[in-house]
PDB file of C-alpha atoms in Angstrom:
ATOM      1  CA  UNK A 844     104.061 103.822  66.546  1.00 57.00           C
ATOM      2  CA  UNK A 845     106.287 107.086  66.543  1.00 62.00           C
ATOM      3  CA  UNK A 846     103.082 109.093  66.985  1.00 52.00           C
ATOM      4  CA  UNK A 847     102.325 106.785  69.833  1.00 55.00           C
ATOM      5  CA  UNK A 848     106.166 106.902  71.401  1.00 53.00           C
ATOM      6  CA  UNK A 849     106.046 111.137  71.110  1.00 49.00           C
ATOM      7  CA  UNK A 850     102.503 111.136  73.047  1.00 50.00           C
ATOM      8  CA  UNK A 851     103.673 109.261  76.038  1.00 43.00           C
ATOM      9  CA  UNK A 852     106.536 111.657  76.107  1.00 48.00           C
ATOM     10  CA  UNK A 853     104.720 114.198  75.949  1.00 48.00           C
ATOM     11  CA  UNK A 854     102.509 113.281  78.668  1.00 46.00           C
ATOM     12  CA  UNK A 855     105.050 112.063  80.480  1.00 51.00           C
ATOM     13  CA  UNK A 856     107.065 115.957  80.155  1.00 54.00           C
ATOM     14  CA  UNK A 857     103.645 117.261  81.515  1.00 49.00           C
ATOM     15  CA  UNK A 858     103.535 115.041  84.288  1.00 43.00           C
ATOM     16  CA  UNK A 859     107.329 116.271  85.453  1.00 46.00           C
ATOM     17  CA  UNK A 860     106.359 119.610  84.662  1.00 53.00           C
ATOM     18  CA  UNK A 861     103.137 119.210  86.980  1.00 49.00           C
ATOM     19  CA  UNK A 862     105.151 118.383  89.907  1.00 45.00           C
ATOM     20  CA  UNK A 863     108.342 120.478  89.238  1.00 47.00           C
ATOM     21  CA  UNK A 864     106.105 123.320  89.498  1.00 50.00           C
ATOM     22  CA  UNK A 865     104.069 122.454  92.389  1.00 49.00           C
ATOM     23  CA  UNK A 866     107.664 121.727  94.558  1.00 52.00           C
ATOM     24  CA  UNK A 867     109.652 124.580  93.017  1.00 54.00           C
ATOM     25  CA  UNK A 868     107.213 127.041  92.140  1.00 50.00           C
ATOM     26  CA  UNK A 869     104.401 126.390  95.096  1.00 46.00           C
ATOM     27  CA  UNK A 870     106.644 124.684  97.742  1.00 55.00           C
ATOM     28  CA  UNK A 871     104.249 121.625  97.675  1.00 51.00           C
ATOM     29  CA  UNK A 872     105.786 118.889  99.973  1.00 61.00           C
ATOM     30  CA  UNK A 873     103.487 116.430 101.146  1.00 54.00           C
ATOM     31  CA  UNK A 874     102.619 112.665 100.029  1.00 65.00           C
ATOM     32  CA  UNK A 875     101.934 112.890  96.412  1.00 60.00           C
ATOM     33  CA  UNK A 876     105.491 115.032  96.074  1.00 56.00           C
ATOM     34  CA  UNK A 877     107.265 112.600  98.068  1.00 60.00           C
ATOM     35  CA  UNK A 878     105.694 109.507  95.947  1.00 60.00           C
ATOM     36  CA  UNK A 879     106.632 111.358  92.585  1.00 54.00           C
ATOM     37  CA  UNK A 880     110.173 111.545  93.914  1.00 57.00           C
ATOM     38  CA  UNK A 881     110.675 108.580  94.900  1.00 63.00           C
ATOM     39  CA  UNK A 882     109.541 107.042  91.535  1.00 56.00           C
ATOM     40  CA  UNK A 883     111.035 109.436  89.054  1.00 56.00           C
ATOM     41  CA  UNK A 884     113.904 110.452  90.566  1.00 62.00           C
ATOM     42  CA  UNK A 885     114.555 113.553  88.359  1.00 68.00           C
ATOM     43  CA  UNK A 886     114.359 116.852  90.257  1.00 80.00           C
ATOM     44  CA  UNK A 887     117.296 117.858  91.095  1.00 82.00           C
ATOM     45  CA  UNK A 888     117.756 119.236  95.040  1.00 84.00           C
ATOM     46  CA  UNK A 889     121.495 121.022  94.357  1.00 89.00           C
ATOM     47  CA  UNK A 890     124.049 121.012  91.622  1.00 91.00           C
ATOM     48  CA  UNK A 891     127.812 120.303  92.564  1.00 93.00           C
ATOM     49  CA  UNK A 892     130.569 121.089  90.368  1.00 90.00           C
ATOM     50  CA  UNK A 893     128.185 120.036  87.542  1.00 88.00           C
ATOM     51  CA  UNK A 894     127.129 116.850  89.625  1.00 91.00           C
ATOM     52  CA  UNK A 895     123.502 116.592  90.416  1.00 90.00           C
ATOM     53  CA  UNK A 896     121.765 115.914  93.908  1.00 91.00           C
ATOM     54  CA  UNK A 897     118.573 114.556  93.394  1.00 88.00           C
ATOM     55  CA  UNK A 898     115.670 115.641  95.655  1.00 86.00           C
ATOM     56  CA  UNK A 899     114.903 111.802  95.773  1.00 87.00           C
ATOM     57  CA  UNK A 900     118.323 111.214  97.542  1.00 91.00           C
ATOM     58  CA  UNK A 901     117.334 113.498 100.127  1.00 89.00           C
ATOM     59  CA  UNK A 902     114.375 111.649 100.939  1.00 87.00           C
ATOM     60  CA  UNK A 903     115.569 108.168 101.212  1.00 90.00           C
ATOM     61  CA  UNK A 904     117.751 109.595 103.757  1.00 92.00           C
ATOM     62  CA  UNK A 905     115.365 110.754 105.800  1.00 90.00           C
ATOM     63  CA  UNK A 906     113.208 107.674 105.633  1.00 90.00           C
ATOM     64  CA  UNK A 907     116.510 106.109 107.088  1.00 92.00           C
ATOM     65  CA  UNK A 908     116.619 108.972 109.729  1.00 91.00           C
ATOM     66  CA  UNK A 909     112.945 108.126 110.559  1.00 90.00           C
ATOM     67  CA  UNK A 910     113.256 104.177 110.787  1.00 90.00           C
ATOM     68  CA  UNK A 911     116.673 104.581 112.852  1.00 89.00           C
ATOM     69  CA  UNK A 912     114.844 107.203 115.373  1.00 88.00           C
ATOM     70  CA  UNK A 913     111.617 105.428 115.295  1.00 86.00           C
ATOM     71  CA  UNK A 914     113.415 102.020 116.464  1.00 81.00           C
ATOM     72  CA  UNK A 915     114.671 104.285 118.836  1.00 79.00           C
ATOM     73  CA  UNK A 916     111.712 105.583 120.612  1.00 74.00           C
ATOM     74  CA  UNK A 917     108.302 105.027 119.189  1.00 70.00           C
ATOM     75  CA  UNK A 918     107.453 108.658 121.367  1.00 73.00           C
ATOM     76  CA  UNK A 919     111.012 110.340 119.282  1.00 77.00           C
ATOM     77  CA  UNK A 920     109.839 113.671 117.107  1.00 83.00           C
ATOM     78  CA  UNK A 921     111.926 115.869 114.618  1.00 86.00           C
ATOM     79  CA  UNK A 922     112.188 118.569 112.800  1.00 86.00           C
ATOM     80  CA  UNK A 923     111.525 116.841 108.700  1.00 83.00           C
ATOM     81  CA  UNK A 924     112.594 120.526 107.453  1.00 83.00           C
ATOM     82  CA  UNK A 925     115.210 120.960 110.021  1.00 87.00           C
ATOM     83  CA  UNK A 926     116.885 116.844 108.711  1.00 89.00           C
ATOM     84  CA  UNK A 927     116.453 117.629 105.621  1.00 87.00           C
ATOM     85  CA  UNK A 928     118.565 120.632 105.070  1.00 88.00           C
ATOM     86  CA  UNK A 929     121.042 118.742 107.014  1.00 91.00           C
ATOM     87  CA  UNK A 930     120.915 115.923 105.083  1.00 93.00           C
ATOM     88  CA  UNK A 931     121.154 118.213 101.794  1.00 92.00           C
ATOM     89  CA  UNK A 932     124.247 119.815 103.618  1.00 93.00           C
ATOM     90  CA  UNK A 933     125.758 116.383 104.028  1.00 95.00           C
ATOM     91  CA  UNK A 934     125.463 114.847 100.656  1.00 95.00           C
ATOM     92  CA  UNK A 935     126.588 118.323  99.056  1.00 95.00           C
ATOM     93  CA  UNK A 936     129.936 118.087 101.212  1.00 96.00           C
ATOM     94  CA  UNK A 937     130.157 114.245 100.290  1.00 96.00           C
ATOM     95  CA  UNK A 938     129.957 115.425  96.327  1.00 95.00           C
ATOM     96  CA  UNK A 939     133.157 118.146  96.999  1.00 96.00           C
ATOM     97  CA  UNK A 940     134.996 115.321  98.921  1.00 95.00           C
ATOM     98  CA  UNK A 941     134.640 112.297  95.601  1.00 93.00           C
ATOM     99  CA  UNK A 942     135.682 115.125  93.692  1.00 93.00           C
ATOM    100  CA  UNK A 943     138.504 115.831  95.776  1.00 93.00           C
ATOM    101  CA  UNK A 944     138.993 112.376  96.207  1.00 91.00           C
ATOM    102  CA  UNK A 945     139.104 111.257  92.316  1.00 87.00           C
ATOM    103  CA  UNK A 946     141.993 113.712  91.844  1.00 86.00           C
ATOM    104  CA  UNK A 947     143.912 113.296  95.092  1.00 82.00           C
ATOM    105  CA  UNK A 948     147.317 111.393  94.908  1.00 68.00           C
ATOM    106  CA  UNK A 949     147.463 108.224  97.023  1.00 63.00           C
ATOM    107  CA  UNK A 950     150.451 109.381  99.428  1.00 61.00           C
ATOM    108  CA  UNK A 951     150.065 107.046 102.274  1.00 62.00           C
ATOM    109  CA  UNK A 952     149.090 103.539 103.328  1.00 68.00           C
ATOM    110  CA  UNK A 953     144.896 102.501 102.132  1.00 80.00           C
ATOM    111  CA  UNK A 954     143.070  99.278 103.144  1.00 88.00           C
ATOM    112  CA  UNK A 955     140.494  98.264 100.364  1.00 90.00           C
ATOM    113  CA  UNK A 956     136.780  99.240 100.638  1.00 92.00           C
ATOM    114  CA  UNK A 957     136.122  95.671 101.535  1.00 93.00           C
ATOM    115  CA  UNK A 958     138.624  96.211 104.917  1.00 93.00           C
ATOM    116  CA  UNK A 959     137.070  99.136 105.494  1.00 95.00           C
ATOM    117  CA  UNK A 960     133.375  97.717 104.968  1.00 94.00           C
ATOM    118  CA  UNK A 961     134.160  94.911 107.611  1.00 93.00           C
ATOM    119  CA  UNK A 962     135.642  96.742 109.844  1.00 93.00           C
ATOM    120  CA  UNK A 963     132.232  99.094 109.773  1.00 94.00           C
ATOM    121  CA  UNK A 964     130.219  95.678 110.198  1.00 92.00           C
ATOM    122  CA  UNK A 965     131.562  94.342 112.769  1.00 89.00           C
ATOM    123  CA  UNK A 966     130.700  96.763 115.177  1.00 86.00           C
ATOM    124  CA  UNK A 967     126.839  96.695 114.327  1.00 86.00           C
ATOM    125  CA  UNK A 968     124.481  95.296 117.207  1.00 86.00           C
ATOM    126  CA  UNK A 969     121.784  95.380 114.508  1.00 88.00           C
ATOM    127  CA  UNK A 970     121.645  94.839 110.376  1.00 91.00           C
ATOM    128  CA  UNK A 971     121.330  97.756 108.112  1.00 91.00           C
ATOM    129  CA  UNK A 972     117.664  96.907 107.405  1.00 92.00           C
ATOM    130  CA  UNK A 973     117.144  96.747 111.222  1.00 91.00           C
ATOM    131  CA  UNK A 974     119.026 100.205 112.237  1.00 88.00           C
ATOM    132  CA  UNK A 975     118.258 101.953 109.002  1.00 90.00           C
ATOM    133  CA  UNK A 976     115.280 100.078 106.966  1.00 91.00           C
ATOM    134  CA  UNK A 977     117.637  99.393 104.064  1.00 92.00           C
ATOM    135  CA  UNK A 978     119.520  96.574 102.734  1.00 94.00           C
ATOM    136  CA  UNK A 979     123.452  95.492 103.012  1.00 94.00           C
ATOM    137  CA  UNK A 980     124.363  96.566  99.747  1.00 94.00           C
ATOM    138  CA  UNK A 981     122.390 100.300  99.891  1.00 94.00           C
ATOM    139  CA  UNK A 982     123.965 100.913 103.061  1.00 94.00           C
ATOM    140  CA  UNK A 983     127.467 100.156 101.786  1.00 95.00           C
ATOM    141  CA  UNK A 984     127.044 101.871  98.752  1.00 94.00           C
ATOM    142  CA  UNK A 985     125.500 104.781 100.169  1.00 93.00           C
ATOM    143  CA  UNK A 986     126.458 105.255 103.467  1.00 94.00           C
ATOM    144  CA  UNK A 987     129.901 103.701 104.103  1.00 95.00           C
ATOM    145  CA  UNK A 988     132.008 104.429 100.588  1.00 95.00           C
ATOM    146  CA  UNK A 989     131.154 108.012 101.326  1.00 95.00           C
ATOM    147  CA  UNK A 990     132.842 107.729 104.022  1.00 96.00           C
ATOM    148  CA  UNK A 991     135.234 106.081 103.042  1.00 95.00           C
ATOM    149  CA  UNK A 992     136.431 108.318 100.347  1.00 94.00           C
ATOM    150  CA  UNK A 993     136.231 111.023 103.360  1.00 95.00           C
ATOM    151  CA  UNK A 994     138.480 109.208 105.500  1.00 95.00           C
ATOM    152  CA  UNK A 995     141.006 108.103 102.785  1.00 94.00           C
ATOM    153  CA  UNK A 996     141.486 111.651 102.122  1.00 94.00           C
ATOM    154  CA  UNK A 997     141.991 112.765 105.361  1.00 95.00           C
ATOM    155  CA  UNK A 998     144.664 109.771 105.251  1.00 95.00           C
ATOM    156  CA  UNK A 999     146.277 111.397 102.135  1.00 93.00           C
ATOM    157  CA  UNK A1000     145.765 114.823 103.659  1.00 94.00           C
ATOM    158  CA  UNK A1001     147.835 113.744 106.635  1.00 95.00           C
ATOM    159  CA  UNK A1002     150.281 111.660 105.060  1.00 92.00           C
ATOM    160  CA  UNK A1003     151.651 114.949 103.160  1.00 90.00           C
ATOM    161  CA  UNK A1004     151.411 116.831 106.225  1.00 92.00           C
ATOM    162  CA  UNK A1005     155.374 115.625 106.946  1.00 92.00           C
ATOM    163  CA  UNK A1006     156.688 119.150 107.020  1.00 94.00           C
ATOM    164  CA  UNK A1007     153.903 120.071 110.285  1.00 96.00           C
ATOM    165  CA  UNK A1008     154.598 120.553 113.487  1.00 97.00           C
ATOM    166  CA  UNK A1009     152.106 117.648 114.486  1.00 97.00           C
ATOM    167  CA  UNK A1010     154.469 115.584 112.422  1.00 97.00           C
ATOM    168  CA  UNK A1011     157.796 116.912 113.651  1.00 97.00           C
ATOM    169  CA  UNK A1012     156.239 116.267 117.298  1.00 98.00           C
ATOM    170  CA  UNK A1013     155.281 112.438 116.876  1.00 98.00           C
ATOM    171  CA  UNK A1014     158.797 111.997 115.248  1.00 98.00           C
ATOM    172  CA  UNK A1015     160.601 113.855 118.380  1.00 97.00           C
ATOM    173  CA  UNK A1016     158.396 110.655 120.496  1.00 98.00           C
ATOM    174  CA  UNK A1017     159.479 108.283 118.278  1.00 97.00           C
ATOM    175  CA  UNK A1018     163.389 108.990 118.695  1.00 97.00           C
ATOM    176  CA  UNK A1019     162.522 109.138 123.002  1.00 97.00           C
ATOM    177  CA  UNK A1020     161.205 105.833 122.369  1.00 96.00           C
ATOM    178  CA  UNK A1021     163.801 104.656 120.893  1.00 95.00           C
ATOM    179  CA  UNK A1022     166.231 106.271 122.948  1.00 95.00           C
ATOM    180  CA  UNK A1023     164.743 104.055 125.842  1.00 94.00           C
ATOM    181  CA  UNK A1024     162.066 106.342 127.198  1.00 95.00           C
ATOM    182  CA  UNK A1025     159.373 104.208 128.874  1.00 96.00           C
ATOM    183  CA  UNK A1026     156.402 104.441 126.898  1.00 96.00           C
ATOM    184  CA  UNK A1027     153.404 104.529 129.690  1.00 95.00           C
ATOM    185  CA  UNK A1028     155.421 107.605 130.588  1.00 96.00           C
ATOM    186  CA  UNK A1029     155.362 108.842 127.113  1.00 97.00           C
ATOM    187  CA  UNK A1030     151.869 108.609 126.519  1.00 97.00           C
ATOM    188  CA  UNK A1031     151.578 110.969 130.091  1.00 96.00           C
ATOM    189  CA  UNK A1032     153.726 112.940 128.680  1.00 96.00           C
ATOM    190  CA  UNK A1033     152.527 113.971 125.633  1.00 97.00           C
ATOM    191  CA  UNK A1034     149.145 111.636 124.415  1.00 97.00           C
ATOM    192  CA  UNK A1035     146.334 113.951 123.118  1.00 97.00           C
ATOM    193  CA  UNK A1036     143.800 110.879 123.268  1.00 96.00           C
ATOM    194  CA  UNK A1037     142.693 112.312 126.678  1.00 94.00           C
ATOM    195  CA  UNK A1038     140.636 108.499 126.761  1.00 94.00           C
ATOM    196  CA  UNK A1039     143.278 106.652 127.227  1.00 95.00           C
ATOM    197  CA  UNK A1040     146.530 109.070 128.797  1.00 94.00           C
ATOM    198  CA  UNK A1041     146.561 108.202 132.205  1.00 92.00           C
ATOM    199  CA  UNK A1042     145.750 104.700 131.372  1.00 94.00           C
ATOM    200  CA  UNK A1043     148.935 104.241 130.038  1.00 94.00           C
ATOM    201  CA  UNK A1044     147.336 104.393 126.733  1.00 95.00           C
ATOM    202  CA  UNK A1045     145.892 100.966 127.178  1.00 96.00           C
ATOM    203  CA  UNK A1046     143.144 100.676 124.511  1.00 96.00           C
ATOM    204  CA  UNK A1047     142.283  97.305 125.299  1.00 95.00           C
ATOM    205  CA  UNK A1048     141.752  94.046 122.887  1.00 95.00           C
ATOM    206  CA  UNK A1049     140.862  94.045 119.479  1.00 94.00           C
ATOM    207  CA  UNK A1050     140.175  91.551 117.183  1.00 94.00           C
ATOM    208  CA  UNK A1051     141.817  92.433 113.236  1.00 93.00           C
ATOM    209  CA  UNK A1052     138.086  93.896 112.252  1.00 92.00           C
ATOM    210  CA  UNK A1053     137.620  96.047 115.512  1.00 93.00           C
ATOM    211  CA  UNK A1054     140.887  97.295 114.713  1.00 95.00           C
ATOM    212  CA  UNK A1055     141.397 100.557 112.484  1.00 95.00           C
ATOM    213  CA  UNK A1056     141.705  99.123 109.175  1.00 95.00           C
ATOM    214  CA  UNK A1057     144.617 101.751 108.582  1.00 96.00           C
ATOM    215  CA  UNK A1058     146.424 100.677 111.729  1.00 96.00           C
ATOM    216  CA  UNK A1059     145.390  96.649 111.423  1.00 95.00           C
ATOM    217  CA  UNK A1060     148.530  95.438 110.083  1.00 95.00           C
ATOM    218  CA  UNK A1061     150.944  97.178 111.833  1.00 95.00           C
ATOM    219  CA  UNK A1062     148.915  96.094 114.911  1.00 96.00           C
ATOM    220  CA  UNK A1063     148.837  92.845 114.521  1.00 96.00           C
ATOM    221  CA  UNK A1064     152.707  92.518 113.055  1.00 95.00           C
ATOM    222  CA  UNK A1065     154.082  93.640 116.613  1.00 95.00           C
ATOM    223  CA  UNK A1066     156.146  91.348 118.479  1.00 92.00           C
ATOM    224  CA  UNK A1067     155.424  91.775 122.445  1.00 88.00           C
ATOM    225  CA  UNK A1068     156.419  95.016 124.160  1.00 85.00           C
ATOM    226  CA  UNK A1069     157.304  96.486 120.659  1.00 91.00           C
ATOM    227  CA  UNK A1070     156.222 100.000 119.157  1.00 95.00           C
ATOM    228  CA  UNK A1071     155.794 100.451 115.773  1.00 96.00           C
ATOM    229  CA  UNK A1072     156.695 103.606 113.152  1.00 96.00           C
ATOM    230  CA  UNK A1073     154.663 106.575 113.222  1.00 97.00           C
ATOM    231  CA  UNK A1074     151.105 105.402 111.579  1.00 97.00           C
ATOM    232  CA  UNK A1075     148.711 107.739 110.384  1.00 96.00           C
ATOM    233  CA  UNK A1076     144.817 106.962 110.734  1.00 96.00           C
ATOM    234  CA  UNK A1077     142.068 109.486 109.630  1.00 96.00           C
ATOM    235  CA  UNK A1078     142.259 110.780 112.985  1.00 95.00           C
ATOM    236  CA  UNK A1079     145.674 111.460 113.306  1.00 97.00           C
ATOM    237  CA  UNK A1080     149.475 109.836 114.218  1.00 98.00           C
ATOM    238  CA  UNK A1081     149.757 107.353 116.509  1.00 98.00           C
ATOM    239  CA  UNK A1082     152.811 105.260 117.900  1.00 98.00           C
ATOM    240  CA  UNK A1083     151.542 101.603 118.656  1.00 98.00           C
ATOM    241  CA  UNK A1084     152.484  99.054 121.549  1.00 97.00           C
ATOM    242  CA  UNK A1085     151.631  95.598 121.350  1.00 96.00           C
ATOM    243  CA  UNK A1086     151.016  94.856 125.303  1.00 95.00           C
ATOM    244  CA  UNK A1087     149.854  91.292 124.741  1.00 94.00           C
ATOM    245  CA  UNK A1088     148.615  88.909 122.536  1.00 94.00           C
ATOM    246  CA  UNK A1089     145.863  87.060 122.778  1.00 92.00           C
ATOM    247  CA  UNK A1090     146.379  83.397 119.945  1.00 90.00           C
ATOM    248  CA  UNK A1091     142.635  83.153 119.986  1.00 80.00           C
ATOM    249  CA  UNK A1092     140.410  82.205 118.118  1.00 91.00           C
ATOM    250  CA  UNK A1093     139.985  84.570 116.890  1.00 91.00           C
ATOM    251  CA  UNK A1094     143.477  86.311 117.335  1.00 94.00           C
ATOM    252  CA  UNK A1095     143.086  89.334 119.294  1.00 96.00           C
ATOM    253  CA  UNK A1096     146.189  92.361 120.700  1.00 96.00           C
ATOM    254  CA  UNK A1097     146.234  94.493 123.521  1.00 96.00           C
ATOM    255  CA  UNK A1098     147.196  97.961 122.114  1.00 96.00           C
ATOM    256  CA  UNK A1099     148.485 101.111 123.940  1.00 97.00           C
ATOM    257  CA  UNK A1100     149.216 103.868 121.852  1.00 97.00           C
ATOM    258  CA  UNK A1101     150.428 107.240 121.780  1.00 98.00           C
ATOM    259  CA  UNK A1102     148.229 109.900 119.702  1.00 98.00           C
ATOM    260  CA  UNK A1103     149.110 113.070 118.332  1.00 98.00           C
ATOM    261  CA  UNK A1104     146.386 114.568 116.199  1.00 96.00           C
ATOM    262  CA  UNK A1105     147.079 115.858 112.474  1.00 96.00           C
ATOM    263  CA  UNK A1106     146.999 119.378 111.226  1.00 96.00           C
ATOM    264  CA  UNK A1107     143.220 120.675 110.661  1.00 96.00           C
ATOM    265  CA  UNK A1108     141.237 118.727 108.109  1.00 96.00           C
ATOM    266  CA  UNK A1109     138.543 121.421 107.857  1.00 95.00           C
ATOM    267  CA  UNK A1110     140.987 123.712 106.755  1.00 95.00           C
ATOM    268  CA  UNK A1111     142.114 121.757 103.853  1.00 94.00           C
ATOM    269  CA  UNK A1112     138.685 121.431 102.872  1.00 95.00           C
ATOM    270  CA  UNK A1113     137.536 125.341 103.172  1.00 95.00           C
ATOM    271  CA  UNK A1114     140.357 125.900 100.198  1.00 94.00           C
ATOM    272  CA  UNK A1115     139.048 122.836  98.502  1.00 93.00           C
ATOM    273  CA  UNK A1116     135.420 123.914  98.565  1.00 93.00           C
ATOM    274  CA  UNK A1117     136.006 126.970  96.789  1.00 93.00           C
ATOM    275  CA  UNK A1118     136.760 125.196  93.593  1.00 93.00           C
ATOM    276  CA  UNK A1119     132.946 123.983  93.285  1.00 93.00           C
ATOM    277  CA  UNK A1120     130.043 125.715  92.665  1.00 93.00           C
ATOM    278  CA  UNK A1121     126.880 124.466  94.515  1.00 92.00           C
ATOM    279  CA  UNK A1122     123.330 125.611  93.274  1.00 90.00           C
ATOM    280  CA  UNK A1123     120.849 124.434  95.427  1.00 87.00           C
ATOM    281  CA  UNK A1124     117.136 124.203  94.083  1.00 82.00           C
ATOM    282  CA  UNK A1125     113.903 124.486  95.969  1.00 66.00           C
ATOM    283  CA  UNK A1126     115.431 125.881  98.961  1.00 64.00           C
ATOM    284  CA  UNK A1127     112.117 126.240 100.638  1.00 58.00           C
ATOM    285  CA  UNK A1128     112.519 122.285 101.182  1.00 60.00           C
ATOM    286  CA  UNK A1129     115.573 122.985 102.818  1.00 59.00           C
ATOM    287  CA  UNK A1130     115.668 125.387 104.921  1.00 53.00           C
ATOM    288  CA  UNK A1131     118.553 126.558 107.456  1.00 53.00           C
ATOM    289  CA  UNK A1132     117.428 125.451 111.136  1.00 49.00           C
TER     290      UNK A1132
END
């Protein structure tokens, strides 16, 4: 039985070897490569901070790249080289930002995954397996919490950005306000969402899912014509106005806001990614467009 058991390993090391050769060593990428991949999920296309990309991850993206363009336009083309190195790009930035994440503090207010997951939902025309040829659950897991960890930093980053002058700024607003400035002529005055500035930054109705899941409940506790404290979003600080309110069902508020955006993100991040080291294999799969 052992003898048995240390054949079928060894035939099965061959096997791997086979096709880690022919994609490292001879840049083989066609349907045999892909179908090894996809089945043994091994081969590794980077290394981050000691966590592993898997060449396999790559290409399940791209099938969802392909099924989203293709419901698109049957006549659509790309670049498969030119995706995936963007694709490899992506999921080696989402690596830095969980491990940035997992030791970030939690300064600032956080809606749970599931607020954030409905929120994504509800503004899909289509399902996941319609838009992307996967199910619910892969496109939460693999798509959305990725994102979600991204934009929960940014939250954290922001929230101990007090001492900026983006800060000090929405905090001079804040005191106008409630001084008794008007607020439509605040948000001419100094709005940076260009959208919505000389609308009086009338965003128009939400429902509490449409609604930033980091904003939601200071939204929807506003009494009419009331502006609430300085908020932070991923995006940046904003100073909300309940215009009206709309009893439903489903309950839904007229917002105007005033936007000031955050210091620079990208910034943070160009510090944070020098703390990894990224090792990218068979970079003839991937290469720069």
């Amino acid at each position: 039985m052992i003898r048995i058991i240390l054949i079928l390993a060894a035939i099965s090391s061959l096997f791997i070897t086979v096709f880690a050769v022919a994609i490292y060593g001879l840049d083989v990428d066609n349907t045999a490569t892909r179908a090894f991949n996809k089945s043994f999920p091994v081969l590794p296309a980077a290394i981050v901070g000691g966590r592993v990309v898997f060449i396999s991850e790559v290409e399940d993206r791209l099938e969802m790249y392909d099924h989203a363009v293709s419901s698109q336009s049957a006549l659509a083309r790309y670049d498969p080289a030119a995706v995936r190195h963007q694709i490899l790009d992506n999921l080696i930035e989402q690596e830095i930002i969980a491990g940035v994440f997992r030791v970030a503090g939690s300064t600032g207010f956080h809606p749970s995954f599931d607020e954030y997951a409905d929120h994504i939902l509800s503004g899909f025309e289509k399902t996941p397996q319609e838009a992307l040829g996967i199910s619910e659950r892969e496109f939460l897991e693999n798509i959305v919490y990725p994102d979600f960890q991204e934009r929960t930093l940014r939250v954290i980053f922001l929230s101990g950005s007090r001492d900026s002058s983006e800060y000090a700024k929405a905090q001079t607003i804040k005191a106008e306000l409630d001084g008794g400035q008007d607020f439509t002529e605040a948000v001419r005055l100094y709005s940076e969402d260009e959208d919505s500035k000389y609308l009086g930054g009338d965003l128009g109705f939400f429902s509490r899912e449409m609604v930033s899941p980091w904003l939601a409940d200071a939204a929807f506790n506003l009494s009419a014509s009331s502006t609430s404290d300085i908020l932070v979003s991923p995006e940046g600080y904003h100073i909300l106005r309940l215009a009206s309110r709309d009893p439903g069902p489903p309950e839904r508020v007229q917002l105007q806001h005033i936007f000031i955006r955050g210091p620079d993100f990208e910034k943070y991040m160009e510090k944070q990614r020098k703390n990894y080291r990224v090792y990218i294999f068979a970079s003839s799969h991937f290469p720069s467009p």
